[in-house]
Structure formats: C-alpha cells, structure tokens
XYZ file of C-alpha atoms in Angstrom:
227
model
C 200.173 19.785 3.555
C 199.281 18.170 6.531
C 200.085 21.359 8.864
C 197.059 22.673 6.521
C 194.287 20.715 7.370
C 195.548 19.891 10.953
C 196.161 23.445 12.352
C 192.658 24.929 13.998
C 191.967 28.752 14.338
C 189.349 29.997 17.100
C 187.961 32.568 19.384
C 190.458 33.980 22.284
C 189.042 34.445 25.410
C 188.709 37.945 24.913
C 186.786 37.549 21.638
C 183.877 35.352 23.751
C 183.675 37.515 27.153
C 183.267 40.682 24.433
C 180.591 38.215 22.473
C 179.276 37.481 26.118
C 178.562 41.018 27.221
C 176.800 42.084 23.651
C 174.665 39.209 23.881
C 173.526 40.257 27.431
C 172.943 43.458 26.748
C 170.583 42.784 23.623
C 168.610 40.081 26.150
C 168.700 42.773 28.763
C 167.313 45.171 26.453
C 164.718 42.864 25.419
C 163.296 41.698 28.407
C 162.855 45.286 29.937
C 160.679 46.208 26.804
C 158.507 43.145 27.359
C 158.304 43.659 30.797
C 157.427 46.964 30.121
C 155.050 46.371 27.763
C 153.356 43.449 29.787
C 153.042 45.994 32.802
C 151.232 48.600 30.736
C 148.859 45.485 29.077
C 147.894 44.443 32.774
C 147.199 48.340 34.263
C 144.687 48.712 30.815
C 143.214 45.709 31.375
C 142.706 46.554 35.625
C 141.277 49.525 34.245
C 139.126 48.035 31.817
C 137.597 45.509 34.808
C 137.180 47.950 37.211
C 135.374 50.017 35.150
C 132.751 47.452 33.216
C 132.058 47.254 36.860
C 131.341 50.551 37.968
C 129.193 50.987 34.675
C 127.385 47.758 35.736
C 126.556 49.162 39.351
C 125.752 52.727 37.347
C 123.438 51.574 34.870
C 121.227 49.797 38.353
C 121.221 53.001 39.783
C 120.384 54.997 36.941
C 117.194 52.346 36.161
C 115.904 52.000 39.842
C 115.973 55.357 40.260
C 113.783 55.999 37.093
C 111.390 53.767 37.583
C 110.929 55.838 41.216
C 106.830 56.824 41.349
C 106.180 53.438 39.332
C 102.560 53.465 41.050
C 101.145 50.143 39.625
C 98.039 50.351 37.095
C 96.533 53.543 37.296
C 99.717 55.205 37.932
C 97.978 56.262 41.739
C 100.674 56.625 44.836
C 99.568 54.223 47.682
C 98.148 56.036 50.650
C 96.638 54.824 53.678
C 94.136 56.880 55.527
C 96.701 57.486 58.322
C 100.525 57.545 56.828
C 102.904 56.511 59.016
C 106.822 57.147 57.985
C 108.029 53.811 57.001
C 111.326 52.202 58.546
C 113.797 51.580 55.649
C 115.826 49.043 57.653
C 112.007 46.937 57.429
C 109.554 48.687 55.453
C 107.632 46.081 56.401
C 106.352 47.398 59.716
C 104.445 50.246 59.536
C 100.688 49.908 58.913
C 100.706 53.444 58.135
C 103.217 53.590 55.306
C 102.409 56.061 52.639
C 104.725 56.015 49.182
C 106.586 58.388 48.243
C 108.454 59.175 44.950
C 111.282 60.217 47.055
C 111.786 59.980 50.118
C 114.885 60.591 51.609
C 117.902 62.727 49.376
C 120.889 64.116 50.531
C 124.619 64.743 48.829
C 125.466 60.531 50.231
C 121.931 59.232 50.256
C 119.334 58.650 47.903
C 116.563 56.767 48.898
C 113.046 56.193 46.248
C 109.842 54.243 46.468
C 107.637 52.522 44.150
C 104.643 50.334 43.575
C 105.983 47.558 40.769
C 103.410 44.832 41.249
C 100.391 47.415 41.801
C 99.015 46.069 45.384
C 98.733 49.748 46.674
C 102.272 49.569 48.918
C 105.665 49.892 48.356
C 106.614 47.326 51.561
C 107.909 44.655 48.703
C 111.471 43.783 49.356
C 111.100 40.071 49.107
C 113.862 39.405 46.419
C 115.828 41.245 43.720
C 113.329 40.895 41.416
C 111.081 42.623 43.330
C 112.240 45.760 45.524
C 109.924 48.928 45.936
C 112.053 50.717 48.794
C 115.527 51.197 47.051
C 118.342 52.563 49.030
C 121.561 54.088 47.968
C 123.850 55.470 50.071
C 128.116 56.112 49.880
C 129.498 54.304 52.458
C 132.883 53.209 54.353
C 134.267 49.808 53.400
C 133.619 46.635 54.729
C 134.921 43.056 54.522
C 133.127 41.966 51.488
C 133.586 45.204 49.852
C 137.198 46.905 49.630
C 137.975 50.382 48.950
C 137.975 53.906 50.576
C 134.272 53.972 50.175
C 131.336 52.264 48.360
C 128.227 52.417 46.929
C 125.603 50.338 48.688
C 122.653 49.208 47.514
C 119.887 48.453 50.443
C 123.064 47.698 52.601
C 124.515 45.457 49.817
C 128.217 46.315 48.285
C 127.280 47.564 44.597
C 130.462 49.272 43.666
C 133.818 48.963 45.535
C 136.665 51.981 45.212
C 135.179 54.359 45.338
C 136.227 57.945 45.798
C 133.979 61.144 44.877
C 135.607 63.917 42.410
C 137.583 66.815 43.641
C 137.503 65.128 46.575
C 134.470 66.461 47.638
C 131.857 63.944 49.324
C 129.062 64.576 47.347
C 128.137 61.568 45.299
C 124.282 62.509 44.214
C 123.105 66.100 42.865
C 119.189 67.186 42.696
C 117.442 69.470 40.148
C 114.018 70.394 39.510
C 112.255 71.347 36.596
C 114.023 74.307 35.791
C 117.232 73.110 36.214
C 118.224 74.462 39.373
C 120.216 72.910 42.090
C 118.463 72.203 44.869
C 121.250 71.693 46.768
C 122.832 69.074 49.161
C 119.500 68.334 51.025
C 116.599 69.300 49.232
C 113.957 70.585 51.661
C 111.105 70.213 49.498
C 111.729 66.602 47.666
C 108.530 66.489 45.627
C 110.562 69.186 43.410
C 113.080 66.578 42.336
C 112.745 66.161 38.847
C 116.611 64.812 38.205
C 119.303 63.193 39.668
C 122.526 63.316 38.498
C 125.083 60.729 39.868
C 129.206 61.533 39.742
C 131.999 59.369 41.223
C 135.423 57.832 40.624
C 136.409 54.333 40.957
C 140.145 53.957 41.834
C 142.475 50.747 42.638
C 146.340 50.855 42.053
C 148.015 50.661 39.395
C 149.868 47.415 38.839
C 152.999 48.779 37.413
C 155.534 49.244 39.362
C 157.541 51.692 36.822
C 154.168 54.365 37.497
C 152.883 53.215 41.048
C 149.963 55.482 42.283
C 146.087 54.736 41.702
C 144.651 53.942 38.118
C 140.657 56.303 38.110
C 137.664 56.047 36.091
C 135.251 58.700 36.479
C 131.336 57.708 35.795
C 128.436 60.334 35.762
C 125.058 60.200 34.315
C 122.055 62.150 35.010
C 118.410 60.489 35.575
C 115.112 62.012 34.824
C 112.186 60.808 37.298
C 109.589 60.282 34.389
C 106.670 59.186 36.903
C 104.757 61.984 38.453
C-alpha cells in the first residue's frame, strides 16, 4: 500500500527537451507575426505623416497661387508710370515695380504677384500673413530640409522628399484658356490661365522585410480666377 502512494511518475528528459523545442517554435512563430505586423503598422503610418504633409504644403500652393492678380478694391493691377522689373530676392527696391499676375514660370519655378491689402504694390512681404510676391521653386536639399529635392516657398523648406514623376524634373505645367500646354517656359505668361502642380514625396520604408522607398504622389490643378 505504501509503495502506492510513495512511488512518483514524471517527465524523462527526453519528454521536456521535445516539450522545449515545441514551445519555442510556437513563441518563434509568434513573435515573427507581430513583428511583422508591427513593421507593416509603422511603414502605413510613415506614409500616412509624410503625406498629411505634402497635402499641407499642396493645399498653400494651390491657394497662393489662386489668389495670383488679387489687385485690391477695384480689382486694378498696380502700375507706376515707369515699371521697373522688381528683384524677388527684395521686392522692396525698385521704385519702378509694376505687378504682374505672373511673373516668372518655368517647369521648376513658379513665381505670382498680388495686391492683398489694396495700396497699389505688390512689395508686401512683411510677414506670413501678408506676402504679395510668392515664390515657388523645386530645389536641392538643405540642412533644415532633407530629401533629394524640395519645394521652397520664398526660400523657405515647404515640402521635404521630394522627387518629380517619371523621373522627369518638371514639377509645374501651364495651360491657357483652351487647354493647351504652353509648355516648359511659357513665352507669353499673360496666357496662363492654369497651373497644374505634380510631384512625389518619398522617404524609406521602415521595414526591413521590404526595404526600398515608401511614395505618395500629389497633383492638383489651379485656375487663376483674377484677370
């Protein structure tokens, strides 16, 4: 009777390195697909970021540049009885300056004028609130702003990574009123009645099981309303 309750059965060696291994594997298994799965969470959400950005730095462009020709009250351009051609880099120091709706386009460059606070000049570049020569241009990195290229905005970083599509290096197309292209540098610009805006943000992909560059491409197309 006693042998009964005294004698104790348990698990050879064998039985727990066997137990051992399973157990691994089923961890093993597990963490990969949580790994996995937290990689593919992290590249949607760097995707996600980087393009809420871009849109931001779109949506800017796509409302400066249609409120181009904004001549104050009675909708007038400024003139002065001798026009000068104003400096960009300081609008500020030519007497002469005459508006213009646009005044400098090209396949990189766009650059528009207008009169917001109706004094009869577009030389207003005081603060953000308040800019009537607006510049935007694709350009190579710099130290505040990463990437291949970017999007500047009077020589400010507006949108970082940026690449244009096909891998062409045309960020801005121009159309006039019948919907023609005009081309990559418009010779007359007073026939500019759209502008339509194309690129690609790209940064790289945080998972390592992919690798390569996550892209967003952004377009939109503005209509200069002011004449």
């Amino acid at each position: 009777m006693s042998r009964i309750f005294w004698e104790r059965g348990g698990f050879t060696v064998t039985e727990l390195l066997v137990s051992m291994l399973f157990a691994g594997i089923v961890v093993a298994t597990l963490y990969g697909f949580f790994r996995d799965q937290l990689f593919i969470l992290i590249s949607q959400e760097t995707k996600t970021a980087t393009l809420e950005d871009a849109r931001g730095g779109l949506n800017l462009m796509a409302r400066e540049l249609r409120n181009a020709g904004a001549w104050g009250v009675d909708g007038t351009a400024p003139a002065e009885s001798n026009p000068g051609n104003p400096a960009i880099d300081d609008p500020n120091n030519d007497a002469g300056e005459v508006c213009n709706r646009v005044y400098a386009a090209t396949k990189t460059l766009v650059i528009v004028q207008m009169d917001l606070n109706g004094d009869g000049n577009c030389t207003d570049n005081s603060s953000t609130d308040l800019i009537e020569t607006v510049k935007y241009e694709l350009a190579s990195s710099t130290s505040t702003c990463s990437g291949s290229n970017i999007i500047q905005r009077n020589d400010d970083c507006l949108v970082a990574n940026v690449v244009t599509p096909l891998g062409t290096d045309k960020l801005f197309s121009f159309y006039d009123s019948s919907n023609t292209d005009l081309g990559d540098n418009p010779s007359s610009l007073a026939n500019i009645k759209r502008i339509k805006i194309t690129f690609r943000v790209q940064v790289i992909n945080p998972n390592p099981n992919v690798g390569g560059n996550i892209f967003s491409t952004l377009s939109t197309s503005v209509l200069l309303r002011n004449e």
